[in-house]
CSV table of C-alpha atoms and ligand atoms in Angstrom, one decimal:
chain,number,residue,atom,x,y,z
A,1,UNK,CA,-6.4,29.7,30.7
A,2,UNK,CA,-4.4,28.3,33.4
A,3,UNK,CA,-6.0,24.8,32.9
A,4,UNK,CA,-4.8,24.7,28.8
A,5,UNK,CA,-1.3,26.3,29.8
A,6,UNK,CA,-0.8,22.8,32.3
A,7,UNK,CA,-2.7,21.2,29.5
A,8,UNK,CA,0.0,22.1,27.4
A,9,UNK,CA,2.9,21.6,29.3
A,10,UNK,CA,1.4,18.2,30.5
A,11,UNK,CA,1.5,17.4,26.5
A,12,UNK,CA,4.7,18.9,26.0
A,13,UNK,CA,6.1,16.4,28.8
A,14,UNK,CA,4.7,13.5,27.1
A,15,UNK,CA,6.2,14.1,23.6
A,16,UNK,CA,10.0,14.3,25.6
A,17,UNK,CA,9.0,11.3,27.1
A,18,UNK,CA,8.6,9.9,24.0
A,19,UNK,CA,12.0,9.8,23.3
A,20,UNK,CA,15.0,9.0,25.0
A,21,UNK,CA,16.8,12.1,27.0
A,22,UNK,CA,19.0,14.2,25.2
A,23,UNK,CA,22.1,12.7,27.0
A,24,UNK,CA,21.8,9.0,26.3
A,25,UNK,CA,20.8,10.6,22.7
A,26,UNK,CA,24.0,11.9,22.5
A,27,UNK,CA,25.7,9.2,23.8
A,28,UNK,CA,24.2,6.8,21.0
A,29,UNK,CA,24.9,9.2,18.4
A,30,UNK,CA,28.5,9.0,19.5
A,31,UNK,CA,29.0,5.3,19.5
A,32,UNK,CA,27.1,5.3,16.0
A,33,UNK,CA,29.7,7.9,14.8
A,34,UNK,CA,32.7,5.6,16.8
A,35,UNK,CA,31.3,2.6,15.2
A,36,UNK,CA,31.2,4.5,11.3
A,37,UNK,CA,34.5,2.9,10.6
A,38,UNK,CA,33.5,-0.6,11.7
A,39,UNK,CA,30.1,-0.7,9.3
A,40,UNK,CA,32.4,0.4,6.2
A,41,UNK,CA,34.4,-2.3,6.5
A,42,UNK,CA,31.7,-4.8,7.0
A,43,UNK,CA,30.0,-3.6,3.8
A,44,UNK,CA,33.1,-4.0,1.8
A,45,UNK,CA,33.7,-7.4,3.0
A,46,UNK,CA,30.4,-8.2,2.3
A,47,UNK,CA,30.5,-6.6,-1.1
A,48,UNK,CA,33.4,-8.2,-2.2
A,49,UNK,CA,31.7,-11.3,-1.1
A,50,UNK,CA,27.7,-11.4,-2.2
A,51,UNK,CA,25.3,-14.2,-2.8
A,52,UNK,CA,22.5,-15.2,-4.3
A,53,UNK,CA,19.2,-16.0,-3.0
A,54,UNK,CA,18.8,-19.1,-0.6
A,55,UNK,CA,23.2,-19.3,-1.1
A,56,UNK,CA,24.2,-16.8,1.3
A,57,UNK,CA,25.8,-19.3,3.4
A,58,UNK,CA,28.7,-17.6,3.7
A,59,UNK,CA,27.1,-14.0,4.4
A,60,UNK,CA,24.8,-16.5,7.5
A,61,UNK,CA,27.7,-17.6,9.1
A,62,UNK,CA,29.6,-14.3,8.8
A,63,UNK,CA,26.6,-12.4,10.5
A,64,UNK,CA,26.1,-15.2,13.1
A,65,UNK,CA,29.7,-15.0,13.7
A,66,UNK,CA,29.4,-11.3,14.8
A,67,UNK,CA,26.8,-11.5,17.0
A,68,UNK,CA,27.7,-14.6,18.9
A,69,UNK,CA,30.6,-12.1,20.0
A,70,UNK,CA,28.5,-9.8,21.4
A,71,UNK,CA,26.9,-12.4,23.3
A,72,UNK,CA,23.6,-12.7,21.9
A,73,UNK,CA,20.8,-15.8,21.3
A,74,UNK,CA,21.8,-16.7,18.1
A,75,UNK,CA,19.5,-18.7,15.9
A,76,UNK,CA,21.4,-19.6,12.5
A,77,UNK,CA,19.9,-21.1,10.0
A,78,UNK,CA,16.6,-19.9,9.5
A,79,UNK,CA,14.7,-20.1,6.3
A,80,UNK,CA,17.8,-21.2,4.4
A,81,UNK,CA,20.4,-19.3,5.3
A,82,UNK,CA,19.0,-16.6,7.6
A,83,UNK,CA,20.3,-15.4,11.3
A,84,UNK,CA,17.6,-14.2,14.0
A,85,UNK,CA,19.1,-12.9,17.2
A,86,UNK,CA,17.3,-12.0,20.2
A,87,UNK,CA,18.8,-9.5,22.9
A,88,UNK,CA,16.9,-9.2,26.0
A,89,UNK,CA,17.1,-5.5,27.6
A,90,UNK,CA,17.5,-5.6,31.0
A,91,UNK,CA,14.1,-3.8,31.8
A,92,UNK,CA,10.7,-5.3,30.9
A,93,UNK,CA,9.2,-3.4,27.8
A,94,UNK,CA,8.0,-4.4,24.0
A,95,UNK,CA,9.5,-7.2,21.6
A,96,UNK,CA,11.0,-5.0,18.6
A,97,UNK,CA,12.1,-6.5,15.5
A,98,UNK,CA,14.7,-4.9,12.8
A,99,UNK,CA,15.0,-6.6,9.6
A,100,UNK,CA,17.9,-6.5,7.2
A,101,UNK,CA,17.8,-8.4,4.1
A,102,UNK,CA,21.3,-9.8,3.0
A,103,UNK,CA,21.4,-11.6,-0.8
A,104,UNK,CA,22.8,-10.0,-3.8
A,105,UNK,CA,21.9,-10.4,-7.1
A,106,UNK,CA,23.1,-12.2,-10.5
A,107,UNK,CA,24.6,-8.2,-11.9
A,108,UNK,CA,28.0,-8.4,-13.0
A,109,UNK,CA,29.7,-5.3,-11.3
A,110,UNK,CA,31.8,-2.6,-13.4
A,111,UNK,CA,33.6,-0.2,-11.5
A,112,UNK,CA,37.4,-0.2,-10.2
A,113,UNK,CA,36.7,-0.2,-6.1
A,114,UNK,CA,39.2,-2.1,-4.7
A,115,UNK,CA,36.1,-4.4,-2.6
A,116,UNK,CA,34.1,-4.6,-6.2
A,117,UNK,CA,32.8,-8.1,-6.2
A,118,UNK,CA,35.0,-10.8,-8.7
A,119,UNK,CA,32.4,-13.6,-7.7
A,120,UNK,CA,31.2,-15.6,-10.9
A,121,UNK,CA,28.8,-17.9,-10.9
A,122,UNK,CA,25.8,-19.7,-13.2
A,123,UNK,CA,22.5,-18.5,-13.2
A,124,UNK,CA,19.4,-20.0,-15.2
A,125,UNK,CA,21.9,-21.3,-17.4
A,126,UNK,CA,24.1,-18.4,-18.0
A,127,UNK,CA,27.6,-17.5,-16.5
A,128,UNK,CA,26.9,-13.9,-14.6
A,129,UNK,CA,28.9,-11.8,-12.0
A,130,UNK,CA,27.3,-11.4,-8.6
A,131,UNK,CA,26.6,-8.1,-7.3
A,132,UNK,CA,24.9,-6.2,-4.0
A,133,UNK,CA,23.7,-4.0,-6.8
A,134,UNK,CA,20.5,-3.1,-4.6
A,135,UNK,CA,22.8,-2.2,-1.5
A,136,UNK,CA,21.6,-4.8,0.8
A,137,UNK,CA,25.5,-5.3,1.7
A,138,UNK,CA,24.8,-1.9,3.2
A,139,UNK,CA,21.4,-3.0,5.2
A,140,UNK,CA,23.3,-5.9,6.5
A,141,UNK,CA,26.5,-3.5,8.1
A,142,UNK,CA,24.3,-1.5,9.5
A,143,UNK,CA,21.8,-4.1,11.5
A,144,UNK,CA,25.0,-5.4,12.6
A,145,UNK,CA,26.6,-2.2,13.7
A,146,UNK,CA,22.6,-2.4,15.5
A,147,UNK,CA,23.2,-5.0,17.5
A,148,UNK,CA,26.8,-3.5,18.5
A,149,UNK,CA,25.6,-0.9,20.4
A,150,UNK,CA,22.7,-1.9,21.7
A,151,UNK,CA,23.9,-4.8,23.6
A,152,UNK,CA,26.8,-2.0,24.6
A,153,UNK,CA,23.6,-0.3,26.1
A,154,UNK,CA,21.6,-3.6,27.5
A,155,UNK,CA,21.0,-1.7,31.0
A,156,UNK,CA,19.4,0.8,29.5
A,157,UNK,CA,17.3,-1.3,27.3
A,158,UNK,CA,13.2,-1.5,27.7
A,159,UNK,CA,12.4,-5.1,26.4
A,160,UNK,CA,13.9,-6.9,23.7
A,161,UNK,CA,15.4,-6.7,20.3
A,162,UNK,CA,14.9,-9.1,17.7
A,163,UNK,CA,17.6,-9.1,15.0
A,164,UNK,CA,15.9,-10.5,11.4
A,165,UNK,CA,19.0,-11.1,8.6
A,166,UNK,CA,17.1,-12.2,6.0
A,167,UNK,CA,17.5,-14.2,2.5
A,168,UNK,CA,16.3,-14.2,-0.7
A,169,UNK,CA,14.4,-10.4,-0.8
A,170,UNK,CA,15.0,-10.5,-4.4
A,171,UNK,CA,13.1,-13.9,-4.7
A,172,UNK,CA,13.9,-17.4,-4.1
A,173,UNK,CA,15.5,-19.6,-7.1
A,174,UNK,CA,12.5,-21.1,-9.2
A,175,UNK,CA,11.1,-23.9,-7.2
A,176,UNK,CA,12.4,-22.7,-4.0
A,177,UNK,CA,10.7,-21.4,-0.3
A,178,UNK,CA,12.3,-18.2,0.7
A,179,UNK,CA,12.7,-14.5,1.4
A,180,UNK,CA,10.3,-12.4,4.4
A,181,UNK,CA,7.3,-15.5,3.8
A,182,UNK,CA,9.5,-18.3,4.5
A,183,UNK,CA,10.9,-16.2,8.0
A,184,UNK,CA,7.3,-15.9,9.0
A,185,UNK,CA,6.4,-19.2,8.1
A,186,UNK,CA,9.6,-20.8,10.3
A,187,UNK,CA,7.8,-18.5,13.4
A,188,UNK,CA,10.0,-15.3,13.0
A,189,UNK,CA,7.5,-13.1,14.4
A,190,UNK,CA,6.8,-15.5,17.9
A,191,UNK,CA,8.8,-16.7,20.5
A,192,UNK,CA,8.7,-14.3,21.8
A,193,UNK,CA,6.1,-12.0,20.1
A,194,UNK,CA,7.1,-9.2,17.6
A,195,UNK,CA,5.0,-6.0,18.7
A,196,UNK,CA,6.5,-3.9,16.1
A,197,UNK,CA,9.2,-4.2,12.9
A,198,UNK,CA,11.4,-1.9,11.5
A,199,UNK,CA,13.3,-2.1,8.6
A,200,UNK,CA,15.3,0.6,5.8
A,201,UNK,CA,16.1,0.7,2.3
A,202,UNK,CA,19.6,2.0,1.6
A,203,UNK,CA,18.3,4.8,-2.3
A,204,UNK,CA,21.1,5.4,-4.6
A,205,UNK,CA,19.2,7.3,-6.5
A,206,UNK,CA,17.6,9.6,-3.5
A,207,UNK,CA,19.4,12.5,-2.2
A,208,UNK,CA,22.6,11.4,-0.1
A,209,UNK,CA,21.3,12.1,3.5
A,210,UNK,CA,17.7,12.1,3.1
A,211,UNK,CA,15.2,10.0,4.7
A,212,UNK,CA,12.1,9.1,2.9
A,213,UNK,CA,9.1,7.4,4.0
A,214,UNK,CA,5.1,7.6,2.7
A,215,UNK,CA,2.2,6.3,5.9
A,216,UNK,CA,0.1,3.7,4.5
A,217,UNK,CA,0.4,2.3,1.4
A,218,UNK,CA,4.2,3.1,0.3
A,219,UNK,CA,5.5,0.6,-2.1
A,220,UNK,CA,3.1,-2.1,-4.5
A,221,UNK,CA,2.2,-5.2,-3.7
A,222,UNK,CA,3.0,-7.0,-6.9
A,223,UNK,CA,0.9,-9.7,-8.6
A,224,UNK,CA,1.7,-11.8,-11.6
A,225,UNK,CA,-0.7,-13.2,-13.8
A,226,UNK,CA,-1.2,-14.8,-17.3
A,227,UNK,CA,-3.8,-15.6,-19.4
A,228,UNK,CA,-4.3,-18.6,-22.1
A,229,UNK,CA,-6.6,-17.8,-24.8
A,230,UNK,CA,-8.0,-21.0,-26.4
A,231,UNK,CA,-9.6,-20.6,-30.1
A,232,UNK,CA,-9.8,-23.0,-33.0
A,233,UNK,CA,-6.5,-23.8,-35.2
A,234,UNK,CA,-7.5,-22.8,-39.2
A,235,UNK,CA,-6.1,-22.1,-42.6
A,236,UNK,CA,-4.6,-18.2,-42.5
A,237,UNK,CA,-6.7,-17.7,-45.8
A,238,UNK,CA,-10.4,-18.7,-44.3
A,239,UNK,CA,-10.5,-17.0,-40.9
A,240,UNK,CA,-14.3,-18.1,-41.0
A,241,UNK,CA,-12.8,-21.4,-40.2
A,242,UNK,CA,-11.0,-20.6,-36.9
A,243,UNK,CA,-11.2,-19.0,-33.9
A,244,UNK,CA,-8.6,-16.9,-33.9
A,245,UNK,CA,-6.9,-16.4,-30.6
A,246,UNK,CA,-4.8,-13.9,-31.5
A,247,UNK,CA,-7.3,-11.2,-32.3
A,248,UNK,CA,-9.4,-12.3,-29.4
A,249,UNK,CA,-6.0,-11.6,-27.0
A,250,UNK,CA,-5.4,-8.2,-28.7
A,251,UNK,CA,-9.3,-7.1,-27.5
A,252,UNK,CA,-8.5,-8.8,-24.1
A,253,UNK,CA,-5.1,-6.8,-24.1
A,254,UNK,CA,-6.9,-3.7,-24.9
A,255,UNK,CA,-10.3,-4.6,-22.5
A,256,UNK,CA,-7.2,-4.7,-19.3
A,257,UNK,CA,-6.1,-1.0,-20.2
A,258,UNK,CA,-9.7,0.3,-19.7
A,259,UNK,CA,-9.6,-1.8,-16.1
A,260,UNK,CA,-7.5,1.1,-14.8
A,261,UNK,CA,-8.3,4.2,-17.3
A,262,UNK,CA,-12.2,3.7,-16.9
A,263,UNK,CA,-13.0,1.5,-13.8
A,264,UNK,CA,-10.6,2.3,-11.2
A,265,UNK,CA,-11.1,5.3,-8.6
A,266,UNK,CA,-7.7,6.5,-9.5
A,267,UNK,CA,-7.7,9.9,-7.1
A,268,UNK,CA,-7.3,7.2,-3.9
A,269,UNK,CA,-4.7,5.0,-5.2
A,270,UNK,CA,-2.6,5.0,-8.6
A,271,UNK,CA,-2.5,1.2,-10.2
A,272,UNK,CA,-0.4,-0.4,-12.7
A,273,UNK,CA,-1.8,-3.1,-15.3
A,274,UNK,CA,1.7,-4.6,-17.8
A,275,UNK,CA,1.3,-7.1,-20.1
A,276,UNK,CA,5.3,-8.1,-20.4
A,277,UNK,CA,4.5,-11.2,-22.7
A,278,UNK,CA,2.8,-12.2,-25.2
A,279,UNK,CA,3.5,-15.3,-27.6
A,280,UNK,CA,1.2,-16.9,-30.3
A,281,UNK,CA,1.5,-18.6,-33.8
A,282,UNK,CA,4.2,-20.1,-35.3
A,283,UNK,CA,4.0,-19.0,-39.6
A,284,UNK,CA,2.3,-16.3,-41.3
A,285,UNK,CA,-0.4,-18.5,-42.8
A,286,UNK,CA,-1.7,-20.3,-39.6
A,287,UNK,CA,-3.8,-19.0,-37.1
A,288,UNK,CA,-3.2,-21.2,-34.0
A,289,UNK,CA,-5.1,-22.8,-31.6
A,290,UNK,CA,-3.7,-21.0,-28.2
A,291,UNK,CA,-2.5,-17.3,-27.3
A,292,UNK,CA,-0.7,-16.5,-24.2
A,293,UNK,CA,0.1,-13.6,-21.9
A,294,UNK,CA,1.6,-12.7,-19.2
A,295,UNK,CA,1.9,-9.7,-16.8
A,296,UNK,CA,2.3,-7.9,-13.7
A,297,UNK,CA,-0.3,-5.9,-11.2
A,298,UNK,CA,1.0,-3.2,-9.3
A,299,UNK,CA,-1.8,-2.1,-6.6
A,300,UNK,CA,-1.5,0.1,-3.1
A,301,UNK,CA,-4.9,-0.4,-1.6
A,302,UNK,CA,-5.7,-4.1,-0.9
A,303,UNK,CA,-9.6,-3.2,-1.5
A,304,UNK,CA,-8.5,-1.9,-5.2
A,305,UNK,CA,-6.0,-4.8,-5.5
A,306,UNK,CA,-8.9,-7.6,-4.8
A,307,UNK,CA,-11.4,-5.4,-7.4
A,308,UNK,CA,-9.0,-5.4,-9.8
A,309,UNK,CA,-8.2,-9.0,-9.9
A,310,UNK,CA,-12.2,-10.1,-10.0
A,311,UNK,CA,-12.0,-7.3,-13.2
A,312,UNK,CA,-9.0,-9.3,-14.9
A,313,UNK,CA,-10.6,-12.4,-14.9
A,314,UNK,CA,-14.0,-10.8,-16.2
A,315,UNK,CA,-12.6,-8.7,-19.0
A,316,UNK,CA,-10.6,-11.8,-20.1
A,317,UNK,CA,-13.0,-14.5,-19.7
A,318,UNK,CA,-16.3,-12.7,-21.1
A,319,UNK,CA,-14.2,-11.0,-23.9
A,320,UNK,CA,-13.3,-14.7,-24.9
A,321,UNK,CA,-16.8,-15.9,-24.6
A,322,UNK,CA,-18.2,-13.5,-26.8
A,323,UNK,CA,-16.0,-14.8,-29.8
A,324,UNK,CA,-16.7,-18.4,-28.6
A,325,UNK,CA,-12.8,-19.0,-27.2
A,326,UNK,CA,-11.9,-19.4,-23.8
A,327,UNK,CA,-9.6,-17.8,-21.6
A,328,UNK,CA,-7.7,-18.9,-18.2
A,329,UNK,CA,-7.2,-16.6,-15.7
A,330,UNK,CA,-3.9,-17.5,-13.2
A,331,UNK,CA,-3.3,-14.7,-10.6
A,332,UNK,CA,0.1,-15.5,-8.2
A,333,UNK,CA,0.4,-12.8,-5.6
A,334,UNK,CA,3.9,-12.2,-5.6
A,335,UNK,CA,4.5,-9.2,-2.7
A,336,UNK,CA,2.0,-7.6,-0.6
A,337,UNK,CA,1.6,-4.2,0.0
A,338,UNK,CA,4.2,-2.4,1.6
A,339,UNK,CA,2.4,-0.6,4.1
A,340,UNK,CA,3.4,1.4,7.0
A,341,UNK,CA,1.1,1.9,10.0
A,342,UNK,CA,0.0,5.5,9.9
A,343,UNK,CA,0.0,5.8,13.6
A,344,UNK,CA,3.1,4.2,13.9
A,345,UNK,CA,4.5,6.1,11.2
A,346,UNK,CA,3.5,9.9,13.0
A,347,UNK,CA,5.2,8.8,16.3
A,348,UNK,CA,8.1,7.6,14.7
A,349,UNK,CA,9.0,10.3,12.3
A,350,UNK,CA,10.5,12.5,15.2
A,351,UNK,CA,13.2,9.6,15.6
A,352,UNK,CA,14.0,10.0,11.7
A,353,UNK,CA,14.2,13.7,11.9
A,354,UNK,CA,16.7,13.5,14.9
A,355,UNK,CA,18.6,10.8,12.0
A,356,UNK,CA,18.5,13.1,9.4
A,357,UNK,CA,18.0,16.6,10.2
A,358,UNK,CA,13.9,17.3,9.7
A,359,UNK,CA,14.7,19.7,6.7
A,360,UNK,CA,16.0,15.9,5.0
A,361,UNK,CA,12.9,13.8,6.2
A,362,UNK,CA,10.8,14.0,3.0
A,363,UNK,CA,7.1,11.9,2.7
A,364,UNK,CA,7.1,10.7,-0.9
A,365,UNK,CA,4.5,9.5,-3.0
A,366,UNK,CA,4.1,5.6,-3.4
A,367,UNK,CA,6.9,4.0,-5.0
A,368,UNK,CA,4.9,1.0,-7.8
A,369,UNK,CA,7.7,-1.1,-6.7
A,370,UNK,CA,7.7,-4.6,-4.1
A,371,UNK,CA,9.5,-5.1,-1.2
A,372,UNK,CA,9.0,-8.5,0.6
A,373,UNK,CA,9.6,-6.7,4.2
A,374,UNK,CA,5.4,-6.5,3.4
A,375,UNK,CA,5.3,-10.0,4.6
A,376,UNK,CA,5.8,-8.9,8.4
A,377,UNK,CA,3.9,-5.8,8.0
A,378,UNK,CA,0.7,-8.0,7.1
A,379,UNK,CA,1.2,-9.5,11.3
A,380,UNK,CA,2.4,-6.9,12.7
A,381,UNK,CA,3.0,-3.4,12.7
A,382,UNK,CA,5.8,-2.1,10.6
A,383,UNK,CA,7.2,0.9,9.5
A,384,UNK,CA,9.8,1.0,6.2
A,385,UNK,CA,12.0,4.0,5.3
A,386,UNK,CA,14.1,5.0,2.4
A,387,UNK,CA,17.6,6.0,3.2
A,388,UNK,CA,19.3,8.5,0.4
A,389,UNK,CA,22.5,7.4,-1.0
A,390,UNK,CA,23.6,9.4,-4.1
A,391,UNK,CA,27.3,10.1,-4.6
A,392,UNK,CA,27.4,13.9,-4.9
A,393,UNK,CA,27.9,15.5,-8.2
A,394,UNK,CA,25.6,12.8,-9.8
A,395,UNK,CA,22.5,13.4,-12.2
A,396,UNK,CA,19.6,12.4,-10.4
A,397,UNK,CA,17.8,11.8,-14.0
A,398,UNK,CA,20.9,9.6,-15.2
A,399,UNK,CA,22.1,8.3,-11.9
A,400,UNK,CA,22.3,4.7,-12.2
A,401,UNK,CA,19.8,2.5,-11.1
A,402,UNK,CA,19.6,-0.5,-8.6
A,403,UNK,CA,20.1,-3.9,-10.0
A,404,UNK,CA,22.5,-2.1,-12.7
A,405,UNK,CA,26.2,-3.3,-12.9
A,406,UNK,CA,26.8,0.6,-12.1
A,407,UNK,CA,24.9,0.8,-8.9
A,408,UNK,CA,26.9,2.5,-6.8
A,409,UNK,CA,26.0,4.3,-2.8
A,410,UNK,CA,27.8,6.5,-1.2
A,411,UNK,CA,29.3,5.1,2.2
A,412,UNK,CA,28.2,8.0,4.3
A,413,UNK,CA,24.7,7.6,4.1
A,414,UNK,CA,25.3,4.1,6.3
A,415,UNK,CA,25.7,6.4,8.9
A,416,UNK,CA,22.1,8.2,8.7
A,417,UNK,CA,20.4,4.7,8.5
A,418,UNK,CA,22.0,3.6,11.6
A,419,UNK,CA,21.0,6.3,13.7
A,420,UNK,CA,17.3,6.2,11.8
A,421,UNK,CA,17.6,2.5,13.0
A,422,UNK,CA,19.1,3.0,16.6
A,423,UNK,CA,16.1,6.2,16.9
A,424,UNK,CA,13.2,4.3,16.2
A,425,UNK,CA,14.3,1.6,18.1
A,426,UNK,CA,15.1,2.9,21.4
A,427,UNK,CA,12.6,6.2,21.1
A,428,UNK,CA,9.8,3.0,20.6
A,429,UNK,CA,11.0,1.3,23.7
A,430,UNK,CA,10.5,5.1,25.4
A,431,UNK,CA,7.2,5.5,24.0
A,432,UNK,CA,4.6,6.6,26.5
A,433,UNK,CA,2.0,3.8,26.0
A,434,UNK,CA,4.4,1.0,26.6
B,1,LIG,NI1,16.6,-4.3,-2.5
């Protein structure tokens, strides 16, 4: 009995040692709260201010500018127009990276804030308002409100920091390298080697002050794919004559649905199939020669995402075969999955609770959207969060939605993702096994 009490207290010593004691706690939680003023005004300038993909030269320099001040290794540009800064802690411990992602998006904003962005600009052709309209203005403030405080707290540090400000999330223009891949690619992740990445997601349509987060497979990886049916051109009035490509797609079309209704073990993972596209023919008394389609796979298992792909190409190219067409099969895997260490994830949650409040830490089900912070998490390991950011009094069935030109956050959540950020980090640098 004795032996399991000592037991107990011996485990009950290594979960506070876990974190970092209560008093420098409270005196990051202070500077966070000292600095709340600082990452408002950041935001705003850098709403009033957004770029697209691959162009945030501006956004760059403004970034490098900052932390050049506080005296950090500053590497600007990477991967376009990215910053990486590195702060070493002044006692030996793990390499941690923190990733915020910092390009807006081609959203014309409509609201009367007095920072709402004015920027114009042409985009695939068309004239278009730029916009944070996802809130990565927000991720940005609050990486660099990061870096303020823990270089304020360098003696105190257990290995290093790694600051990732990173471009083109939303995609790089057609044609172009960029986003999470291209940062790997340029040797983000060494030099010296990540152990571990962290990185948020400011929610405006999750409750203001929550924290969300799912172990394992949390958002999609995303796949695009299209396939060509080729037939036989005829007269509309002697089918005989043709084969027609068009009724061949629509039994391909309707072959993919069964993919995840009848062949997919849906109690482990949910899966998305979409066909978004789908162009033949050109007059009502032609049947053509070609039908195309094009879609998107949504998958959080990679197992279920590889089986699924093998069964696209199958149900396509045998359904084709069997009316004597063809069909091409292209698969482009766009994002992986988004997926967050479960061991990782269980020793970190206690730093999100101390963010949050527990009562507000909330594990959701998988979201069948693509984040490219996935990129990382397929070296190392990661851990992604959710950060709740609904202005009160809103509808949280009519809220509106990221990428809309209403999207709108509510500043005060910038404060829970800071500390979230701050927690993990330091409470990871405390961690027993390091
Ligand atoms: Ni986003």
């Amino acid at each position: 009995m004795k032996k399991i009490l000592s037991l107990i207290l011996i485990i009950a010593v290594q979960q506070s040692v876990a974190q970092v004691n209560p008093k420098f706690q409270a005196k990051i939680d202070q500077q966070a709260k000292d600095l709340e003023g600082k990452v408002i005004e950041w935001r705003r300038h850098l709403h009033e201010f957004p770029e697209l993909s691959n162009r945030e030269t501006k956004t760059g320099a403004y970034i490098a500018e900052h932390l050049k001040k506080l005296g950090l290794e500053v590497q600007y540009p990477v991967a376009k127009t990215g910053v990486v800064a590195l702060l070493k802690g002044a006692k030996p411990g793990p390499v941690i990276a923190l990733r915020a992602d910092i390009d807006a998006l081609p959203v014309t904003e409509r609201n009367s804030l007095p920072f709402a962005s004015k920027v114009k600009t042409n985009f695939n052709g068309q004239e278009t308002g730029v916009m944070h309209a996802c809130g990565h203005d927000t991720h940005t403030a609050i990486l660099m409100a990061v870096a303020e405080i823990l270089s304020k707290n360098k003696s105190d540090l257990k290995g290093t920091v790694k600051f990732i400000f990173q471009p083109a999330e939303e995609g790089a223009p057609a044609g172009e390298e960029g986003g999470a891949a291209l940062m790997v690619k340029e040797g983000v992740l060494g030099n010296p080697s990540v152990d571990v990445i962290f990185g948020m997601h400011i929610m405006s349509i999750a409750p203001l002050g929550t924290i969300s987060y799912k172990p394992a497979g949390m958002m999609a990886a995303a796949d695009w794919f299209s396939i060509t049916v080729k037939g036989r051109q005829a007269h509309g009035s002697a089918p005989w004559m043709s084969i027609d490509p068009i009724v061949v797609s629509a039994q391909i079309l309707t072959g993919l649905q069964t993919i995840i209704s009848r062949q997919t073990e849906l109690t482990k993972e949910a899966a998305v199939i979409t066909i978004g596209r789908i162009q033949s023919g050109i007059r009502e008394n032609i049947i053509p020669e070609e039908a195309f389609m094009a879609g998107t796979i949504r998958t959080l298992d990679v197992e279920m995402q590889d089986k699924i792909h093998e069964k696209i190409r199958l149900t396509a190219t045998k359904i084709a075969e069997s009316a004597g067409a063809t069909a091409e099969v292209s698969i482009d895997k766009k994002f992986p999955l988004t997926y967050n260490d479960p061991a990782l994830t269980e020793k970190m949650v206690p730093s999100l609770y101390k963010a949050a409040g527990k009562e507000k830490v909330i594990q959701i089900p998988a979201v069948t959207g693509s984040e490219d912070f996935s990129e990382y998490q397929k070296v190392v390991p990661g851990l992604f969060f959710f950060v709740g950011a609904m202005p009160p009094n809103q509808d949280p069935n009519t809220v509106p939605s990221h990428h809309t030109p209403d999207f709108m956050i509510d500043e005060s959540a910038m404060l829970t993702g800071l500390k979230a950020m701050l927690n993990v980090t330091l409470d990871y640098m405390y961690l027993p096994t390091k």
